mmCIF file of C-alpha atoms and ligand atoms in Angstrom:
data_model
loop_
_atom_site.group_PDB
_atom_site.id
_atom_site.type_symbol
_atom_site.label_atom_id
_atom_site.label_comp_id
_atom_site.label_asym_id
_atom_site.label_seq_id
_atom_site.Cartn_x
_atom_site.Cartn_y
_atom_site.Cartn_z
ATOM 1 C CA MET A 1 13.845 3.413 -6.116
ATOM 2 C CA SER A 2 11.506 1.238 -8.018
ATOM 3 C CA GLU A 3 8.178 1.319 -9.660
ATOM 4 C CA LEU A 4 5.660 -1.388 -9.134
ATOM 5 C CA LYS A 5 5.352 -3.657 -12.186
ATOM 6 C CA ALA A 6 3.739 -6.612 -10.874
ATOM 7 C CA ILE A 7 1.703 -8.509 -8.113
ATOM 8 C CA LEU A 8 2.711 -12.085 -7.268
ATOM 9 C CA PHE A 9 0.284 -14.224 -5.480
ATOM 10 C CA ASP A 10 0.719 -16.851 -3.220
ATOM 11 C CA VAL A 11 -2.313 -19.643 -3.166
ATOM 12 C CA ASP A 12 -2.866 -21.662 -0.062
ATOM 13 C CA GLY A 13 -3.666 -19.638 2.878
ATOM 14 C CA THR A 14 -3.190 -16.116 0.619
ATOM 15 C CA LEU A 15 -6.073 -16.528 -2.192
ATOM 16 C CA ALA A 16 -8.181 -18.915 0.264
ATOM 17 C CA GLU A 17 -8.442 -21.134 3.728
ATOM 18 C CA THR A 18 -7.569 -24.290 1.479
ATOM 19 C CA GLU A 19 -5.487 -25.767 3.986
ATOM 20 C CA ARG A 20 -8.035 -26.480 7.026
ATOM 21 C CA TYR A 21 -10.824 -27.024 4.821
ATOM 22 C CA GLY A 22 -9.258 -28.527 1.654
ATOM 23 C CA HIS A 23 -5.555 -29.965 1.151
ATOM 24 C CA LEU A 24 -6.209 -31.825 4.993
ATOM 25 C CA VAL A 25 -9.731 -33.094 4.328
ATOM 26 C CA ALA A 26 -8.610 -34.332 0.903
ATOM 27 C CA THR A 27 -5.318 -35.898 2.448
ATOM 28 C CA ASN A 28 -7.080 -37.657 5.013
ATOM 29 C CA GLN A 29 -9.540 -39.098 2.285
ATOM 30 C CA GLY A 30 -6.371 -40.248 0.322
ATOM 31 C CA PHE A 31 -5.482 -42.136 3.079
ATOM 32 C CA LYS A 32 -8.484 -43.900 3.540
ATOM 33 C CA THR A 33 -8.738 -44.645 -0.123
ATOM 34 C CA CYS A 34 -5.340 -46.167 -0.135
ATOM 35 C CA GLY A 35 -6.132 -48.237 2.900
ATOM 36 C CA LEU A 36 -4.303 -46.548 5.237
ATOM 37 C CA ASP A 37 -5.506 -45.527 8.899
ATOM 38 C CA TRP A 38 -3.270 -42.653 8.995
ATOM 39 C CA GLN A 39 -5.543 -39.453 10.006
ATOM 40 C CA TRP A 40 -3.691 -36.212 10.611
ATOM 41 C CA SER A 41 -5.869 -34.142 12.971
ATOM 42 C CA GLU A 42 -5.543 -30.122 12.433
ATOM 43 C CA GLU A 43 -3.117 -29.605 14.965
ATOM 44 C CA LEU A 44 -0.588 -32.173 13.522
ATOM 45 C CA TYR A 45 -1.532 -30.476 10.101
ATOM 46 C CA GLY A 46 -0.107 -27.250 11.318
ATOM 47 C CA LYS A 47 3.187 -28.666 12.225
ATOM 48 C CA LEU A 48 3.554 -30.575 9.162
ATOM 49 C CA LEU A 49 3.128 -27.538 6.922
ATOM 50 C CA LYS A 50 6.497 -26.406 7.796
ATOM 51 C CA VAL A 51 7.242 -28.840 4.872
ATOM 52 C CA THR A 52 5.784 -27.612 1.609
ATOM 53 C CA GLY A 53 4.118 -29.784 -1.465
ATOM 54 C CA SER A 54 2.298 -32.815 -0.104
ATOM 55 C CA PHE A 55 4.340 -35.546 -1.299
ATOM 56 C CA GLU A 56 6.971 -34.064 0.447
ATOM 57 C CA ARG A 57 5.043 -33.352 3.719
ATOM 58 C CA ILE A 58 3.724 -37.044 3.658
ATOM 59 C CA THR A 59 7.381 -38.394 2.936
ATOM 60 C CA HIS A 60 8.570 -36.229 5.813
ATOM 61 C CA PHE A 61 5.327 -37.792 8.276
ATOM 62 C CA VAL A 62 6.352 -41.128 7.134
ATOM 63 C CA ASN A 63 10.130 -40.876 8.157
ATOM 64 C CA THR A 64 8.978 -39.205 11.232
ATOM 65 C CA TYR A 65 5.887 -40.935 12.707
ATOM 66 C CA HIS A 66 6.329 -44.459 10.885
ATOM 67 C CA PRO A 67 9.556 -45.233 10.218
ATOM 68 C CA ASP A 68 8.814 -48.551 10.439
ATOM 69 C CA TRP A 69 7.089 -48.218 7.207
ATOM 70 C CA LYS A 70 9.734 -47.954 5.078
ATOM 71 C CA HIS A 71 10.765 -51.747 5.670
ATOM 72 C CA VAL A 72 7.072 -52.543 5.052
ATOM 73 C CA SER A 73 5.945 -51.172 1.778
ATOM 74 C CA ASN A 74 8.640 -51.960 -0.869
ATOM 75 C CA ASN A 75 8.170 -48.701 -2.703
ATOM 76 C CA LEU A 76 7.465 -45.680 -0.382
ATOM 77 C CA ASN A 77 7.444 -43.347 -3.512
ATOM 78 C CA GLU A 78 5.066 -45.285 -5.238
ATOM 79 C CA LEU A 79 2.322 -45.260 -2.074
ATOM 80 C CA ILE A 80 2.768 -41.658 -1.563
ATOM 81 C CA THR A 81 2.697 -41.001 -5.333
ATOM 82 C CA GLU A 82 -1.023 -42.689 -5.104
ATOM 83 C CA ILE A 83 -1.878 -41.183 -1.723
ATOM 84 C CA VAL A 84 -1.236 -37.319 -3.421
ATOM 85 C CA ARG A 85 -3.233 -38.264 -6.848
ATOM 86 C CA GLN A 86 -6.116 -39.322 -4.571
ATOM 87 C CA LYS A 87 -5.500 -36.008 -2.571
ATOM 88 C CA ASN A 88 -5.976 -33.839 -5.389
ATOM 89 C CA ILE A 89 -9.034 -35.439 -6.936
ATOM 90 C CA ASN A 90 -10.472 -35.387 -3.512
ATOM 91 C CA PHE A 91 -9.326 -31.753 -3.393
ATOM 92 C CA LYS A 92 -10.924 -30.742 -6.766
ATOM 93 C CA ARG A 93 -14.184 -32.246 -5.639
ATOM 94 C CA ILE A 94 -14.256 -30.160 -2.722
ATOM 95 C CA VAL A 95 -13.445 -27.056 -4.394
ATOM 96 C CA GLU A 96 -15.760 -27.733 -7.005
ATOM 97 C CA ASN A 97 -18.566 -28.267 -4.454
ATOM 98 C CA GLY A 98 -18.176 -24.697 -3.469
ATOM 99 C CA GLN A 99 -16.410 -25.467 -0.291
ATOM 100 C CA ILE A 100 -13.580 -23.115 -0.764
ATOM 101 C CA PRO A 101 -14.365 -19.706 -1.457
ATOM 102 C CA LEU A 102 -11.820 -16.760 -2.007
ATOM 103 C CA ARG A 103 -10.855 -14.610 1.128
ATOM 104 C CA PRO A 104 -12.376 -11.512 1.417
ATOM 105 C CA GLY A 105 -11.165 -8.880 -0.684
ATOM 106 C CA VAL A 106 -9.201 -11.420 -2.782
ATOM 107 C CA GLU A 107 -11.382 -11.135 -5.820
ATOM 108 C CA ARG A 108 -11.837 -7.286 -5.744
ATOM 109 C CA LEU A 109 -8.103 -6.632 -5.600
ATOM 110 C CA LEU A 110 -7.341 -9.520 -8.487
ATOM 111 C CA ARG A 111 -9.935 -7.363 -10.596
ATOM 112 C CA GLU A 112 -8.299 -4.111 -9.659
ATOM 113 C CA ILE A 113 -4.971 -5.370 -10.575
ATOM 114 C CA HIS A 114 -6.383 -7.041 -13.662
ATOM 115 C CA ASP A 115 -7.725 -3.587 -14.783
ATOM 116 C CA SER A 116 -4.352 -1.565 -13.872
ATOM 117 C CA ASP A 117 -1.418 -1.368 -15.922
ATOM 118 C CA LEU A 118 0.182 -3.980 -13.291
ATOM 119 C CA ARG A 119 0.957 -7.525 -14.424
ATOM 120 C CA MET A 120 0.233 -10.500 -11.976
ATOM 121 C CA ALA A 121 1.591 -13.851 -11.421
ATOM 122 C CA ILE A 122 0.581 -17.031 -9.569
ATOM 123 C CA VAL A 123 3.827 -17.996 -7.592
ATOM 124 C CA THR A 124 2.963 -21.421 -5.194
ATOM 125 C CA THR A 125 4.076 -24.768 -3.864
ATOM 126 C CA THR A 126 0.739 -26.204 -4.726
ATOM 127 C CA SER A 127 0.200 -28.145 -7.961
ATOM 128 C CA PRO A 128 -1.049 -26.240 -10.997
ATOM 129 C CA GLN A 129 -4.315 -28.256 -11.127
ATOM 130 C CA ASN A 130 -5.341 -27.179 -7.843
ATOM 131 C CA VAL A 131 -4.637 -23.306 -8.701
ATOM 132 C CA GLU A 132 -7.116 -23.892 -11.659
ATOM 133 C CA ALA A 133 -9.649 -25.288 -9.727
ATOM 134 C CA LEU A 134 -9.672 -22.709 -6.776
ATOM 135 C CA LEU A 135 -9.675 -19.732 -9.378
ATOM 136 C CA VAL A 136 -12.010 -21.237 -12.309
ATOM 137 C CA ASN A 137 -14.514 -22.569 -9.691
ATOM 138 C CA ASN A 138 -14.668 -19.261 -7.626
ATOM 139 C CA ILE A 139 -13.949 -16.657 -10.716
ATOM 140 C CA GLY A 140 -14.625 -18.403 -13.516
ATOM 141 C CA GLY A 141 -14.285 -17.078 -17.235
ATOM 142 C CA ASP A 142 -11.095 -16.222 -18.706
ATOM 143 C CA VAL A 143 -9.565 -15.732 -15.239
ATOM 144 C CA LEU A 144 -6.419 -18.196 -15.747
ATOM 145 C CA ASP A 145 -5.573 -15.391 -18.559
ATOM 146 C CA TRP A 146 -5.142 -12.686 -16.047
ATOM 147 C CA PHE A 147 -1.861 -14.095 -15.106
ATOM 148 C CA ASP A 148 1.173 -13.843 -17.156
ATOM 149 C CA VAL A 149 2.650 -16.834 -15.367
ATOM 150 C CA ILE A 150 1.397 -19.605 -13.042
ATOM 151 C CA ALA A 151 4.254 -21.156 -11.579
ATOM 152 C CA ALA A 152 3.064 -24.044 -9.454
ATOM 153 C CA GLY A 153 4.285 -27.568 -8.217
ATOM 154 C CA ASP A 154 7.016 -29.186 -9.042
ATOM 155 C CA ILE A 155 8.397 -27.144 -11.911
ATOM 156 C CA VAL A 156 11.345 -26.200 -9.438
ATOM 157 C CA PRO A 157 14.075 -28.120 -8.083
ATOM 158 C CA LYS A 158 13.203 -26.932 -4.628
ATOM 159 C CA LYS A 159 10.384 -25.750 -3.124
ATOM 160 C CA LYS A 160 9.288 -22.684 -0.495
ATOM 161 C CA PRO A 161 11.274 -21.789 1.619
ATOM 162 C CA ALA A 162 13.865 -22.108 -1.150
ATOM 163 C CA PRO A 163 13.569 -18.711 -3.878
ATOM 164 C CA ASP A 164 13.649 -21.001 -6.985
ATOM 165 C CA ILE A 165 9.689 -20.549 -7.514
ATOM 166 C CA TYR A 166 10.049 -16.813 -7.108
ATOM 167 C CA ASN A 167 13.293 -16.745 -9.404
ATOM 168 C CA LEU A 168 11.705 -18.700 -11.779
ATOM 169 C CA THR A 169 8.497 -16.463 -12.172
ATOM 170 C CA LEU A 170 10.870 -13.016 -12.086
ATOM 171 C CA ASN A 171 12.958 -14.471 -15.124
ATOM 172 C CA GLU A 172 9.648 -15.569 -17.079
ATOM 173 C CA MET A 173 8.657 -12.002 -16.766
ATOM 174 C CA ASN A 174 11.766 -10.607 -17.104
ATOM 175 C CA LEU A 175 11.174 -8.174 -13.943
ATOM 176 C CA SER A 176 13.426 -7.534 -11.271
ATOM 177 C CA PRO A 177 12.710 -8.265 -7.489
ATOM 178 C CA GLN A 178 12.184 -4.350 -6.644
ATOM 179 C CA GLU A 179 9.694 -4.123 -9.322
ATOM 180 C CA CYS A 180 7.257 -6.675 -7.709
ATOM 181 C CA LEU A 181 5.518 -7.209 -4.404
ATOM 182 C CA ALA A 182 4.511 -10.614 -2.999
ATOM 183 C CA ILE A 183 1.553 -11.392 -1.233
ATOM 184 C CA GLU A 184 2.035 -14.478 1.256
ATOM 185 C CA ASP A 185 0.504 -16.066 4.229
ATOM 186 C CA SER A 186 3.308 -18.294 5.677
ATOM 187 C CA GLU A 187 6.965 -18.324 6.943
ATOM 188 C CA ASN A 188 8.158 -20.637 4.038
ATOM 189 C CA GLY A 189 6.689 -17.765 1.775
ATOM 190 C CA VAL A 190 8.022 -14.817 3.412
ATOM 191 C CA LYS A 191 11.411 -16.494 3.335
ATOM 192 C CA SER A 192 10.997 -17.829 -0.530
ATOM 193 C CA ALA A 193 10.227 -14.178 -1.248
ATOM 194 C CA THR A 194 12.840 -12.404 0.584
ATOM 195 C CA THR A 195 15.315 -14.486 -0.439
ATOM 196 C CA ALA A 196 14.403 -13.914 -3.968
ATOM 197 C CA GLY A 197 14.735 -10.135 -3.206
ATOM 198 C CA VAL A 198 11.391 -9.566 -3.634
ATOM 199 C CA PRO A 199 9.545 -7.295 -1.226
ATOM 200 C CA VAL A 200 6.798 -9.149 0.448
ATOM 201 C CA MET A 201 3.550 -8.282 2.479
ATOM 202 C CA VAL A 202 1.478 -10.799 4.379
ATOM 203 C CA THR A 203 -2.339 -11.496 4.715
ATOM 204 C CA LEU A 204 -2.501 -13.635 7.975
ATOM 205 C CA SER A 205 -4.295 -16.997 7.468
ATOM 206 C CA GLU A 206 -5.603 -19.501 9.913
ATOM 207 C CA TYR A 207 -2.216 -21.254 10.081
ATOM 208 C CA SER A 208 0.020 -18.299 10.102
ATOM 209 C CA GLU A 209 -0.112 -18.152 14.155
ATOM 210 C CA GLY A 210 3.563 -18.912 15.369
ATOM 211 C CA HIS A 211 5.519 -18.248 11.833
ATOM 212 C CA ASP A 212 8.377 -15.488 11.513
ATOM 213 C CA LEU A 213 6.769 -13.198 9.261
ATOM 214 C CA ASP A 214 9.367 -10.353 10.180
ATOM 215 C CA ASP A 215 10.920 -9.943 6.895
ATOM 216 C CA ALA A 216 7.450 -8.686 5.562
ATOM 217 C CA ILE A 217 6.786 -4.882 4.843
ATOM 218 C CA LEU A 218 3.474 -5.178 5.673
ATOM 219 C CA ILE A 219 1.387 -7.398 7.664
ATOM 220 C CA VAL A 220 -2.168 -7.393 7.903
ATOM 221 C CA ASP A 221 -4.975 -10.245 8.941
ATOM 222 C CA GLY A 222 -6.793 -9.650 5.459
ATOM 223 C CA LEU A 223 -6.968 -7.711 2.585
ATOM 224 C CA GLY A 224 -10.274 -5.723 3.040
ATOM 225 C CA ASP A 225 -13.118 -4.368 1.182
ATOM 226 C CA GLU A 226 -15.678 -1.471 1.103
ATOM 227 C CA THR A 227 -16.989 -2.817 4.487
ATOM 228 C CA HIS A 228 -14.053 -4.329 6.129
ATOM 229 C CA THR A 229 -10.832 -2.456 7.095
ATOM 230 C CA PRO A 230 -8.265 -5.214 8.317
ATOM 231 C CA SER A 231 -6.025 -4.691 11.199
ATOM 232 C CA VAL A 232 -2.738 -3.966 10.723
ATOM 233 C CA ILE A 233 0.230 -6.038 12.381
ATOM 234 C CA LYS A 234 3.050 -4.542 10.870
ATOM 235 C CA GLY A 235 3.269 -1.307 8.550
ATOM 236 C CA SER A 236 0.422 1.019 7.621
ATOM 237 C CA LEU A 237 -2.271 1.088 5.256
ATOM 238 C CA ASN A 238 -1.208 4.910 4.496
ATOM 239 C CA GLY A 239 -4.658 6.151 5.107
ATOM 240 C CA ASN A 240 -6.301 3.501 2.593
ATOM 241 C CA ARG A 241 -9.450 1.406 3.891
ATOM 242 C CA PHE A 242 -8.234 -1.587 2.477
ATOM 243 C CA ILE A 243 -5.278 -3.273 0.134
ATOM 244 C CA ASN A 244 -5.438 -1.663 -3.207
ATOM 245 C CA VAL A 245 -3.072 -0.759 -6.069
ATOM 246 C CA ASP A 246 -2.729 2.598 -4.807
ATOM 247 C CA LEU A 247 -1.184 1.251 -1.457
ATOM 248 C CA MET A 248 1.021 -1.454 -3.190
ATOM 249 C CA ARG A 249 2.493 1.013 -5.388
ATOM 250 C CA ARG A 250 3.690 3.197 -2.425
ATOM 251 C CA LEU A 251 4.867 0.315 -0.583
ATOM 252 C CA VAL A 252 7.383 -0.921 -3.161
ATOM 253 C CA LEU A 253 8.269 2.964 -4.011
ATOM 254 C CA LYS A 254 9.272 3.586 -0.405
HETATM 255 C C1 XBP B 1 0.820 -24.498 0.387
HETATM 256 C C2 XBP B 1 1.707 -25.630 -0.019
HETATM 257 C C3 XBP B 1 1.335 -26.765 -0.801
HETATM 258 C C4 XBP B 1 -0.210 -27.376 -0.106
HETATM 259 C C5 XBP B 1 -0.807 -28.726 -0.569
HETATM 260 O O1 XBP B 1 1.429 -23.822 -0.889
HETATM 261 O O2 XBP B 1 2.669 -26.016 0.846
HETATM 262 O O3 XBP B 1 1.836 -28.371 -0.805
HETATM 263 O O4 XBP B 1 -0.277 -27.357 1.425
HETATM 264 O O5 XBP B 1 -0.679 -28.473 -1.976
HETATM 265 P P1 XBP B 1 1.407 -22.210 -1.341
HETATM 266 P P2 XBP B 1 0.148 -29.576 -3.011
HETATM 267 O O6 XBP B 1 1.268 -21.807 0.464
HETATM 268 O O7 XBP B 1 2.873 -21.987 -1.675
HETATM 269 O O8 XBP B 1 0.445 -21.951 -1.977
HETATM 270 O O9 XBP B 1 -0.686 -30.792 -2.368
HETATM 271 O O10 XBP B 1 -0.318 -29.559 -4.012
HETATM 272 O O11 XBP B 1 1.337 -29.413 -2.502
HETATM 273 MG MG1 MG B 2 0.717 -20.095 1.419
#
C-alpha cells in the first residue's frame, strides 16, 4: 500500500490538444519557411506521432518517405534542427494567440492539487519552452512554480516510450513510483510511466484512438468538472463526478 505524494502530468494531448492545432500546424509552417514542399496531413501526423520528439519524428519521416533526401542535403541534421527551431517559433505564436486552450478540467485540477498537500511535476517529450508557453499563456502568474520538476524534451537520452523521463523525475523528487500517479493520453506515455513503475491514468485525446492503453488503471475521456462528468472507459470514478484529488488518492491506495 502506498500513499499518494505527487501527480506527474504529461503535456501534449493531456493538458491541451496541442498536437492537431499546435505542433502539426507549426511543423507544416516550418517546412514552408525552410523552402520545403512537405505538408503533413492530420492522418499522416497521427501515424508519425508514434515517434516522440519533433526532431526524431521529422528524421523518421525523411527516412521513411524521402530516403533520397539524405543524399541531396549534405547535412540533414542541420536542416531538421532548423525546421524544429522554426516550428517552435510558430508553436509559441499559436499559443500566445490563445489558439490552444487547456482541456476542460485541467486548470481546475491543477489548482486543486496546488492547494493540497500533493506535489506536481511535468513529465513530457516536448521542449521546456513549449511547456512554459502553454502554461503561462493559459494560467499565467506563478504557475511554473507549482511544479517541483518540469522534466521536458532532450534532457534524457531516450524519450517516451522509454521510462527515462519518468525515472529522472522520480529521482529529482526523491519519490518512489508507487507514491505517484501519472496522467497521460497516449500509448507511448502509458508505456513510459508503466515501465518506470508509475501507476498511470489516461484522459483520451484526439490522437488516442487505436493506442494500446491496457496498462492504465483508469481511462476517461476527460478530467471533467462541476458541469461535466467524464465517460469512463476503464476503471471507476468511485462515486466522484469528476477527476479530483480524493479520487486520485484512492486510485493509488488500491
Ligand atoms: C508529445 C510529443 C512531442 C510533441 C511535439 O509529447 O511527442 O514531440 O509532439 O513537441 P508529450 P516537440 O505527449 O510527452 O507531452 O516539438 O517539442 O517535440
Ligand atoms: Mg501526450
